[in-house]
Amino acid sequence: EVQLVESGGALVQPGGSLRLSCLGSGFTFSDYTMNWFRQAPGKGLEWVAHISNGGITTYYADSVKGRFTISRDNAKNSMYLQMDSLRAEDTAVYYCGRGYYWGQGTLVTVSS
Amino acid sequence: QLTQSPSPLSASVGDRVTITCRASQDISTYLAWYQQKPGKAPNLLIYDASTLQTGVPSRFSGSGSGTDFTLTISSLQPEDFATYYCHQLDSFPLTFGGGTQVEI
């Protein structure tokens, strides 16, 4: 069974940084591309970033380009999202996804 | 871009409900439907436009290809009152429909 577990969400001040992690199990992690998504309170779903299975190719939503960095460590079955220069509008539940499968999410709150 | 309609959708238990999702370009069948209840993560219902995810009741079905897609609930149950999203995985940026809230 595919399982994805996010962690690392927290309360952080505007301008601060945070690193999210996603641990995958139940599949060969290195065979799959991965994504991060998010959902702001009361809002719809938004794609954030993508990484190829080998970690070479990455794509970002315009709203996070230059501030967020996606990476992965296939030896640890893990993917990461380094979030810098955080803004209030980055407040959201962040989900990692493998194709159509998503985790349960981790909450990031950006507030002073 | 994905355009979902209607929103919201008012219905009663036992109703047949259809939600549509229109893509701004051909996405083949790279489309999924998710159900989301308040405070919960989205739950995968349908993938590849028409394949029912394991464990999802058979009253849910999906159809379409190219630019026009539908999610149908054949007989609405009380636990189906939720928000539904379509999602395309054909090309970047990956996008979602705006959501359809199915309400009583």
mmCIF file of C-alpha atoms in Angstrom:
data_model
loop_
_atom_site.group_PDB
_atom_site.id
_atom_site.type_symbol
_atom_site.label_atom_id
_atom_site.label_comp_id
_atom_site.label_asym_id
_atom_site.label_seq_id
_atom_site.Cartn_x
_atom_site.Cartn_y
_atom_site.Cartn_z
ATOM 1 C CA GLU A 1 0.000 0.000 0.000
ATOM 2 C CA VAL A 2 1.312 3.426 -0.971
ATOM 3 C CA GLN A 3 1.879 5.583 2.096
ATOM 4 C CA LEU A 4 3.114 9.166 2.225
ATOM 5 C CA VAL A 5 3.718 10.912 5.539
ATOM 6 C CA GLU A 6 4.508 14.610 5.746
ATOM 7 C CA SER A 7 6.215 16.276 8.684
ATOM 8 C CA GLY A 8 7.873 19.527 9.665
ATOM 9 C CA GLY A 9 4.933 21.908 9.698
ATOM 10 C CA ALA A 10 5.074 24.655 12.314
ATOM 11 C CA LEU A 11 4.323 28.265 13.208
ATOM 12 C CA VAL A 12 6.960 30.546 11.693
ATOM 13 C CA GLN A 13 7.370 34.292 11.461
ATOM 14 C CA PRO A 14 7.147 36.171 8.144
ATOM 15 C CA GLY A 15 10.526 36.109 6.446
ATOM 16 C CA GLY A 16 11.463 32.898 8.192
ATOM 17 C CA SER A 17 12.365 29.454 6.872
ATOM 18 C CA LEU A 18 11.024 25.948 7.299
ATOM 19 C CA ARG A 19 11.831 22.515 5.877
ATOM 20 C CA LEU A 20 9.099 19.990 5.221
ATOM 21 C CA SER A 21 9.737 16.273 4.789
ATOM 22 C CA CYS A 22 7.772 13.518 3.077
ATOM 23 C CA LEU A 23 8.501 9.854 3.791
ATOM 24 C CA GLY A 24 7.264 7.334 1.244
ATOM 25 C CA SER A 25 6.646 3.628 1.770
ATOM 26 C CA GLY A 26 4.921 0.735 0.053
ATOM 27 C CA PHE A 27 6.556 1.440 -3.316
ATOM 28 C CA THR A 28 9.988 1.849 -4.889
ATOM 29 C CA PHE A 29 10.514 5.522 -4.094
ATOM 30 C CA SER A 30 13.273 6.083 -6.652
ATOM 31 C CA ASP A 31 10.996 4.983 -9.522
ATOM 32 C CA TYR A 32 8.531 7.852 -9.136
ATOM 33 C CA THR A 33 8.344 11.577 -9.676
ATOM 34 C CA MET A 34 6.912 13.488 -6.729
ATOM 35 C CA ASN A 35 5.040 16.701 -6.037
ATOM 36 C CA TRP A 36 4.159 19.121 -3.261
ATOM 37 C CA PHE A 37 0.699 20.657 -3.089
ATOM 38 C CA ARG A 38 -0.948 23.021 -0.629
ATOM 39 C CA GLN A 39 -4.319 24.310 0.507
ATOM 40 C CA ALA A 40 -4.729 27.643 2.240
ATOM 41 C CA PRO A 41 -7.478 27.882 4.875
ATOM 42 C CA GLY A 42 -10.890 27.949 3.202
ATOM 43 C CA LYS A 43 -9.337 27.873 -0.285
ATOM 44 C CA GLY A 44 -8.859 25.392 -3.094
ATOM 45 C CA LEU A 45 -5.951 23.127 -3.941
ATOM 46 C CA GLU A 46 -2.692 24.404 -5.437
ATOM 47 C CA TRP A 47 0.293 22.617 -6.916
ATOM 48 C CA VAL A 48 3.603 23.901 -5.492
ATOM 49 C CA ALA A 49 6.567 21.963 -6.893
ATOM 50 C CA HIS A 50 7.668 18.841 -8.769
ATOM 51 C CA ILE A 51 10.803 16.738 -8.783
ATOM 52 C CA SER A 52 11.833 13.977 -11.176
ATOM 53 C CA ASN A 53 12.594 10.487 -9.888
ATOM 54 C CA GLY A 54 16.340 11.097 -10.011
ATOM 55 C CA GLY A 55 16.068 14.594 -8.588
ATOM 56 C CA ILE A 56 17.556 16.288 -11.660
ATOM 57 C CA THR A 57 14.468 18.058 -12.999
ATOM 58 C CA THR A 58 12.361 20.399 -10.900
ATOM 59 C CA TYR A 59 9.419 22.698 -11.588
ATOM 60 C CA TYR A 60 7.819 25.332 -9.400
ATOM 61 C CA ALA A 61 4.616 27.326 -9.254
ATOM 62 C CA ASP A 62 5.200 31.003 -9.977
ATOM 63 C CA SER A 63 3.965 31.855 -6.471
ATOM 64 C CA VAL A 64 6.948 30.083 -4.848
ATOM 65 C CA LYS A 65 9.669 30.266 -7.497
ATOM 66 C CA GLY A 66 12.927 31.595 -6.066
ATOM 67 C CA ARG A 67 11.779 31.045 -2.463
ATOM 68 C CA PHE A 68 11.086 27.297 -2.226
ATOM 69 C CA THR A 69 13.432 24.430 -3.129
ATOM 70 C CA ILE A 70 12.320 20.847 -3.672
ATOM 71 C CA SER A 71 14.778 17.978 -3.216
ATOM 72 C CA ARG A 72 14.838 14.264 -2.497
ATOM 73 C CA ASP A 73 17.017 11.544 -0.984
ATOM 74 C CA ASN A 74 16.089 8.247 -2.604
ATOM 75 C CA ALA A 75 18.262 6.301 -0.167
ATOM 76 C CA LYS A 76 16.006 7.561 2.615
ATOM 77 C CA ASN A 77 12.743 7.298 0.634
ATOM 78 C CA SER A 78 12.271 10.973 1.370
ATOM 79 C CA MET A 79 11.420 14.225 -0.338
ATOM 80 C CA TYR A 80 11.854 17.704 1.076
ATOM 81 C CA LEU A 81 10.562 21.240 0.611
ATOM 82 C CA GLN A 82 12.859 24.008 1.825
ATOM 83 C CA MET A 83 10.746 27.135 2.252
ATOM 84 C CA ASP A 84 12.529 30.478 2.646
ATOM 85 C CA SER A 85 11.289 34.070 2.807
ATOM 86 C CA LEU A 86 7.938 32.839 4.005
ATOM 87 C CA ARG A 87 4.898 35.087 3.686
ATOM 88 C CA ALA A 88 1.502 35.100 5.338
ATOM 89 C CA GLU A 89 -0.003 33.821 2.085
ATOM 90 C CA ASP A 90 2.109 30.660 2.357
ATOM 91 C CA THR A 91 -0.034 29.614 5.318
ATOM 92 C CA ALA A 92 -1.569 26.307 4.265
ATOM 93 C CA VAL A 93 -1.718 22.579 4.745
ATOM 94 C CA TYR A 94 1.071 21.107 2.614
ATOM 95 C CA TYR A 95 0.636 17.703 1.010
ATOM 96 C CA CYS A 96 3.158 15.502 -0.750
ATOM 97 C CA GLY A 97 1.954 13.447 -3.682
ATOM 98 C CA ARG A 98 3.031 10.547 -5.873
ATOM 99 C CA GLY A 99 0.927 10.688 -8.979
ATOM 100 C CA TYR A 100 -2.653 10.576 -7.783
ATOM 101 C CA TYR A 101 -1.762 9.507 -4.223
ATOM 102 C CA TRP A 102 -1.388 12.061 -1.450
ATOM 103 C CA GLY A 103 -0.392 12.087 2.202
ATOM 104 C CA GLN A 104 -2.448 13.512 5.059
ATOM 105 C CA GLY A 105 -0.676 16.873 5.109
ATOM 106 C CA THR A 106 1.251 19.082 7.516
ATOM 107 C CA LEU A 107 0.189 22.578 8.600
ATOM 108 C CA VAL A 108 2.411 25.595 8.014
ATOM 109 C CA THR A 109 1.351 28.855 9.640
ATOM 110 C CA VAL A 110 3.203 32.058 8.825
ATOM 111 C CA SER A 111 2.350 34.721 11.364
ATOM 112 C CA SER A 112 3.982 37.141 13.767
ATOM 113 C CA GLN B 1 -6.844 25.611 -16.632
ATOM 114 C CA LEU B 2 -9.742 23.520 -15.323
ATOM 115 C CA THR B 3 -13.254 24.909 -15.010
ATOM 116 C CA GLN B 4 -15.643 23.029 -12.754
ATOM 117 C CA SER B 5 -19.414 23.403 -12.602
ATOM 118 C CA PRO B 6 -21.756 23.807 -10.932
ATOM 119 C CA SER B 7 -20.717 25.327 -7.638
ATOM 120 C CA PRO B 8 -22.333 24.972 -5.302
ATOM 121 C CA LEU B 9 -24.642 22.080 -6.087
ATOM 122 C CA SER B 10 -27.789 21.552 -4.030
ATOM 123 C CA ALA B 11 -29.097 18.009 -3.968
ATOM 124 C CA SER B 12 -31.014 15.487 -1.906
ATOM 125 C CA VAL B 13 -30.257 11.978 -0.736
ATOM 126 C CA GLY B 14 -30.970 9.565 -3.587
ATOM 127 C CA ASP B 15 -30.396 12.142 -6.337
ATOM 128 C CA ARG B 16 -28.229 11.436 -9.358
ATOM 129 C CA VAL B 17 -25.538 14.104 -9.371
ATOM 130 C CA THR B 18 -23.231 15.130 -12.205
ATOM 131 C CA ILE B 19 -20.246 17.464 -11.890
ATOM 132 C CA THR B 20 -18.427 18.650 -14.983
ATOM 133 C CA CYS B 21 -14.806 19.672 -15.483
ATOM 134 C CA ARG B 22 -13.637 21.377 -18.657
ATOM 135 C CA ALA B 23 -9.947 21.707 -19.549
ATOM 136 C CA SER B 24 -8.620 24.612 -21.578
ATOM 137 C CA GLN B 25 -6.555 22.197 -23.703
ATOM 138 C CA ASP B 26 -6.475 18.505 -24.508
ATOM 139 C CA ILE B 27 -5.324 16.542 -21.442
ATOM 140 C CA SER B 28 -6.139 13.078 -22.810
ATOM 141 C CA THR B 29 -7.317 11.117 -19.754
ATOM 142 C CA TYR B 30 -4.814 12.518 -17.245
ATOM 143 C CA LEU B 31 -7.552 13.581 -14.871
ATOM 144 C CA ALA B 32 -8.495 12.630 -11.335
ATOM 145 C CA TRP B 33 -11.419 13.400 -9.059
ATOM 146 C CA TYR B 34 -11.051 13.948 -5.316
ATOM 147 C CA GLN B 35 -13.556 14.242 -2.495
ATOM 148 C CA GLN B 36 -12.715 16.437 0.466
ATOM 149 C CA LYS B 37 -14.518 16.798 3.770
ATOM 150 C CA PRO B 38 -13.809 19.633 6.228
ATOM 151 C CA GLY B 39 -10.508 19.256 8.047
ATOM 152 C CA LYS B 40 -9.504 16.194 6.025
ATOM 153 C CA ALA B 41 -7.080 15.506 3.203
ATOM 154 C CA PRO B 42 -8.499 15.051 -0.305
ATOM 155 C CA ASN B 43 -9.569 11.469 -0.956
ATOM 156 C CA LEU B 44 -8.929 9.970 -4.408
ATOM 157 C CA LEU B 45 -12.127 8.736 -6.078
ATOM 158 C CA ILE B 46 -11.326 8.376 -9.783
ATOM 159 C CA TYR B 47 -8.049 8.408 -11.730
ATOM 160 C CA ASP B 48 -7.203 8.268 -15.425
ATOM 161 C CA ALA B 49 -10.613 9.918 -15.942
ATOM 162 C CA SER B 50 -12.673 6.778 -15.425
ATOM 163 C CA THR B 51 -10.863 4.257 -13.188
ATOM 164 C CA LEU B 52 -12.471 3.791 -9.785
ATOM 165 C CA GLN B 53 -9.957 3.835 -6.939
ATOM 166 C CA THR B 54 -9.932 0.683 -4.827
ATOM 167 C CA GLY B 55 -12.405 0.902 -1.964
ATOM 168 C CA VAL B 56 -14.498 3.695 -3.474
ATOM 169 C CA PRO B 57 -18.218 2.843 -3.740
ATOM 170 C CA SER B 58 -19.449 1.917 -7.198
ATOM 171 C CA ARG B 59 -22.038 4.732 -7.161
ATOM 172 C CA PHE B 60 -19.135 6.996 -8.176
ATOM 173 C CA SER B 61 -18.125 6.994 -11.829
ATOM 174 C CA GLY B 62 -16.063 9.150 -14.139
ATOM 175 C CA SER B 63 -16.028 9.664 -17.865
ATOM 176 C CA GLY B 64 -14.533 11.829 -20.560
ATOM 177 C CA SER B 65 -11.332 12.492 -22.434
ATOM 178 C CA GLY B 66 -9.650 15.412 -24.121
ATOM 179 C CA THR B 67 -11.259 18.517 -22.649
ATOM 180 C CA ASP B 68 -14.599 17.451 -21.164
ATOM 181 C CA PHE B 69 -15.010 15.250 -18.116
ATOM 182 C CA THR B 70 -17.775 14.307 -15.714
ATOM 183 C CA LEU B 71 -18.050 12.829 -12.246
ATOM 184 C CA THR B 72 -21.362 11.129 -11.557
ATOM 185 C CA ILE B 73 -22.793 9.948 -8.259
ATOM 186 C CA SER B 74 -25.631 7.603 -9.162
ATOM 187 C CA SER B 75 -27.538 7.858 -5.861
ATOM 188 C CA LEU B 76 -26.333 10.490 -3.415
ATOM 189 C CA GLN B 77 -25.755 9.229 0.102
ATOM 190 C CA PRO B 78 -25.528 11.328 3.303
ATOM 191 C CA GLU B 79 -21.768 10.739 3.513
ATOM 192 C CA ASP B 80 -21.296 12.171 -0.011
ATOM 193 C CA PHE B 81 -21.994 15.751 1.028
ATOM 194 C CA ALA B 82 -18.521 17.227 0.538
ATOM 195 C CA THR B 83 -16.413 19.273 -1.877
ATOM 196 C CA TYR B 84 -15.222 17.653 -5.091
ATOM 197 C CA TYR B 85 -12.178 18.687 -7.124
ATOM 198 C CA CYS B 86 -10.936 17.683 -10.552
ATOM 199 C CA HIS B 87 -7.155 17.627 -11.095
ATOM 200 C CA GLN B 88 -5.085 17.358 -14.278
ATOM 201 C CA LEU B 89 -1.667 15.699 -14.394
ATOM 202 C CA ASP B 90 -1.068 16.140 -18.119
ATOM 203 C CA SER B 91 1.301 19.108 -18.021
ATOM 204 C CA PHE B 92 2.855 21.705 -15.755
ATOM 205 C CA PRO B 93 1.664 23.657 -13.949
ATOM 206 C CA LEU B 94 -0.533 20.916 -12.532
ATOM 207 C CA THR B 95 -3.942 22.430 -11.916
ATOM 208 C CA PHE B 96 -7.207 21.888 -10.112
ATOM 209 C CA GLY B 97 -10.776 22.860 -10.719
ATOM 210 C CA GLY B 98 -12.202 25.421 -8.337
ATOM 211 C CA GLY B 99 -14.192 22.773 -6.464
ATOM 212 C CA THR B 100 -17.864 21.836 -6.312
ATOM 213 C CA GLN B 101 -19.488 21.887 -2.905
ATOM 214 C CA VAL B 102 -22.335 19.373 -2.809
ATOM 215 C CA GLU B 103 -24.798 20.538 -0.202
ATOM 216 C CA ILE B 104 -28.249 19.625 1.005
#
